[in-house]
mmCIF file of C-alpha atoms in Angstrom:
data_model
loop_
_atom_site.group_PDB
_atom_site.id
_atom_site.type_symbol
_atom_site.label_atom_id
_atom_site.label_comp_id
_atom_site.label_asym_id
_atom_site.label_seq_id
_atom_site.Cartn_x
_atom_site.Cartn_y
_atom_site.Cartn_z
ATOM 1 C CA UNK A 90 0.000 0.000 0.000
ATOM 2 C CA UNK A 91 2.890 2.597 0.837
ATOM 3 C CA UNK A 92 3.865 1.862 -3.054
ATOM 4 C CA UNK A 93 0.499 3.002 -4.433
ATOM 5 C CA UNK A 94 0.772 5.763 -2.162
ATOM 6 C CA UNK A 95 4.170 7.171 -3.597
ATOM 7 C CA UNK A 96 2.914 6.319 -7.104
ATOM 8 C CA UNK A 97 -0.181 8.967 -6.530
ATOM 9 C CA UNK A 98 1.919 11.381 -4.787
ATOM 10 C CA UNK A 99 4.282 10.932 -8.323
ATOM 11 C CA UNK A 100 1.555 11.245 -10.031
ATOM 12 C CA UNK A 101 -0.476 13.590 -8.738
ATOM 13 C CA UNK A 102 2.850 16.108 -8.686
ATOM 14 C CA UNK A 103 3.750 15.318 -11.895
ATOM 15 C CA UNK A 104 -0.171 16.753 -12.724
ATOM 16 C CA UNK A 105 0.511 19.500 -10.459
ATOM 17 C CA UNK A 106 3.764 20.727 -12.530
ATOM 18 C CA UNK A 107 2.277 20.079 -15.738
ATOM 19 C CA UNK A 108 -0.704 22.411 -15.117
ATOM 20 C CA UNK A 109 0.847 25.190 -13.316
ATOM 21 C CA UNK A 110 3.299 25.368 -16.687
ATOM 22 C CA UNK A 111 0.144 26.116 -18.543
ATOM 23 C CA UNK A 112 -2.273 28.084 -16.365
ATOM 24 C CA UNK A 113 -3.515 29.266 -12.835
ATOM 25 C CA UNK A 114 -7.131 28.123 -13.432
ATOM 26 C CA UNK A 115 -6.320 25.161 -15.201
ATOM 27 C CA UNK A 116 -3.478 23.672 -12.574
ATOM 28 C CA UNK A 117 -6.276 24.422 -9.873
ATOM 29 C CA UNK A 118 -8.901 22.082 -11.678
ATOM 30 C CA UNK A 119 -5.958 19.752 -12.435
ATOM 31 C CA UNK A 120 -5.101 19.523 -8.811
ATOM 32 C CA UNK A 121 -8.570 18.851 -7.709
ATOM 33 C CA UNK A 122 -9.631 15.956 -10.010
ATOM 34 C CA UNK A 123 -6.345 14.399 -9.412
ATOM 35 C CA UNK A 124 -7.255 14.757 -5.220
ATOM 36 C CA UNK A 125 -10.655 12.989 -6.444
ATOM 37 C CA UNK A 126 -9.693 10.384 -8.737
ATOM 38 C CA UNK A 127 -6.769 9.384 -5.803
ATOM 39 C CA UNK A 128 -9.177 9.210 -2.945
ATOM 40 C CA UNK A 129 -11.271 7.275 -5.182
ATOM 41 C CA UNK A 130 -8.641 4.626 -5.923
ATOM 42 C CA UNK A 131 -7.879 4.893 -1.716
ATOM 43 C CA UNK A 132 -11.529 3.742 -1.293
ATOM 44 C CA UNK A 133 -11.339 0.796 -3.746
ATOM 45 C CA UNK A 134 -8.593 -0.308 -2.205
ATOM 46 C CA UNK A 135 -9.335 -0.042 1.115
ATOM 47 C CA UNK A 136 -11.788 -2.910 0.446
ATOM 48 C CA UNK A 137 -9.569 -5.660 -0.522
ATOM 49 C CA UNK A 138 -6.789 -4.882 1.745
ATOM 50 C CA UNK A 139 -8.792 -5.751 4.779
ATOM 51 C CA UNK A 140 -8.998 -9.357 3.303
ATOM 52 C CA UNK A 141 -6.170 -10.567 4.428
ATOM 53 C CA UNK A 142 -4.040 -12.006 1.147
ATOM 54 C CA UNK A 143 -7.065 -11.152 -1.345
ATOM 55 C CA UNK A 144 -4.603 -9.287 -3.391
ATOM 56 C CA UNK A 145 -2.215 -12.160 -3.957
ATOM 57 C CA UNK A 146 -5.419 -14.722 -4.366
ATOM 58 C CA UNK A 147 -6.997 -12.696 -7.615
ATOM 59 C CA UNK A 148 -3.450 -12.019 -9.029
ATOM 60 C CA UNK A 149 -2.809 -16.139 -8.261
ATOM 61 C CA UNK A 150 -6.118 -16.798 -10.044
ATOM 62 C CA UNK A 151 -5.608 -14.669 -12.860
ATOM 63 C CA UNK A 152 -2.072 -16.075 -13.839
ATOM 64 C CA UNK A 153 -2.926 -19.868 -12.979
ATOM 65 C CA UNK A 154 -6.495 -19.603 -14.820
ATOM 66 C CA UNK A 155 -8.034 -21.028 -11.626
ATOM 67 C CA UNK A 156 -9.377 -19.121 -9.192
ATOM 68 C CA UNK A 157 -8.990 -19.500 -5.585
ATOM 69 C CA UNK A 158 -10.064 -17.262 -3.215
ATOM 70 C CA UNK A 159 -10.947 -17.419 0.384
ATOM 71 C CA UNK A 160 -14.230 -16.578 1.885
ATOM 72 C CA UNK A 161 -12.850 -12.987 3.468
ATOM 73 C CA UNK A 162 -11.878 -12.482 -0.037
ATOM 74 C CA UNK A 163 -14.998 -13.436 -1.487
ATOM 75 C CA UNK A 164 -16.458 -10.864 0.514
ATOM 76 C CA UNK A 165 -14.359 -8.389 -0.385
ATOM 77 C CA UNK A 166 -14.712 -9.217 -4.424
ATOM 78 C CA UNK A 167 -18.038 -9.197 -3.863
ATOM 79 C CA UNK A 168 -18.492 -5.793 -2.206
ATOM 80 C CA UNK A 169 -16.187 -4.095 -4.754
ATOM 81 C CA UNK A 170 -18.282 -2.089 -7.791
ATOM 82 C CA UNK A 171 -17.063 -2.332 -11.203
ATOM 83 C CA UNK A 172 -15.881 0.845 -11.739
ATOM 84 C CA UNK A 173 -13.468 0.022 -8.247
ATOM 85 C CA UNK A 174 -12.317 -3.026 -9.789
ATOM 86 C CA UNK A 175 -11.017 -1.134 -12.804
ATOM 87 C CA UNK A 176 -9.648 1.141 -11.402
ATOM 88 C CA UNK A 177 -7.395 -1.070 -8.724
ATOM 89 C CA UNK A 178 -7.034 -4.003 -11.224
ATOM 90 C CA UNK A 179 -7.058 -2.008 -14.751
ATOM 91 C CA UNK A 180 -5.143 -4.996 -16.480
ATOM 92 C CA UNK A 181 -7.230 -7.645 -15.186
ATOM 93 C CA UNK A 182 -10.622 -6.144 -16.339
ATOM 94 C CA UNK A 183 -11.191 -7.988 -19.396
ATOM 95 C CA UNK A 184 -14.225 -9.655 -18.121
ATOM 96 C CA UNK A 185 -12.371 -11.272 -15.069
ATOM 97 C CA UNK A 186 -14.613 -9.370 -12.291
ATOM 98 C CA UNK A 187 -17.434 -11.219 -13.358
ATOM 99 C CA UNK A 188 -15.622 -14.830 -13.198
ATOM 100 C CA UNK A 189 -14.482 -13.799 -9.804
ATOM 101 C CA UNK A 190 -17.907 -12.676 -8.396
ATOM 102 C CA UNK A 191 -19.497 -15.705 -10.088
ATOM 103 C CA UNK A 192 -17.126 -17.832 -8.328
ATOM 104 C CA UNK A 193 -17.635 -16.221 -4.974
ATOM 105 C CA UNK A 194 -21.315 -16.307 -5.339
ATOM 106 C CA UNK A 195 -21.481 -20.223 -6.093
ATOM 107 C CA UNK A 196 -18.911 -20.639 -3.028
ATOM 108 C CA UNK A 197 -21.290 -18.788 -0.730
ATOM 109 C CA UNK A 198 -24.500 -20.380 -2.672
ATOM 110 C CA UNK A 199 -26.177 -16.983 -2.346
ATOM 111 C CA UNK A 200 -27.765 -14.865 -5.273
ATOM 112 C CA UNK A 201 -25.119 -12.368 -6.479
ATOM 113 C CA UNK A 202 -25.691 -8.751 -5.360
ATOM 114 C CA UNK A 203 -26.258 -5.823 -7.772
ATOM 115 C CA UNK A 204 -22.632 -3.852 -7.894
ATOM 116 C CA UNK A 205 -23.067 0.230 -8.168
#
């Protein structure tokens, strides 16, 4: 997590620079959608790091072509929205959030739950 953290501080200044080279108004409206598209990928993440080696399961699953995932996991996959799962696995979202809530559904035997 401290990684992600100094690649949206990188990020975010490298934003920051760009703008201000360009204009006032601009680097202001730079600035702020940068703060909102990093707290957004904060929140995403925050889901699946509470499960306790989720992180390593779906990235196990995804190179192996089986997935295994534990039940905290499950929980977490299955709480995270689309648009989160994009954003914290953007190379694994070609169609692979579905297989994973699918799986996690028919582990818990429970209808799947609508994802905002």
């Amino acid at each position: 997590m401290r990684n992600t953290g100094a690649i949206s501080a990188a990020a975010l200044m490298m934003m920051v620079v760009l703008a201000c080279a360009t204009s006032p108004l601009l680097a202001r409206s730079v600035v702020e959608e940068s703060k909102t598209i990093v707290d957004d990928i904060e929140k995403c993440w925050a889901t699946v790091i509470r499960a306790s080696g989720c992180i390593q399961d779906v990235f196990s699953s995804f190179f192996t072509g089986r997935i295994s995932l534990s039940p905290q996991c499950c929980t977490a996959i299955e709480g995270i929205s689309d648009n989160c799962f994009a954003k914290i696995f953007p190379f694994l979202d070609f169609g692979f959030n579905p297989l994973l809530k699918s799986f996690c559904v028919a582990q818990s035997g429970a209808a799947p739950s609508p994802t905002a």
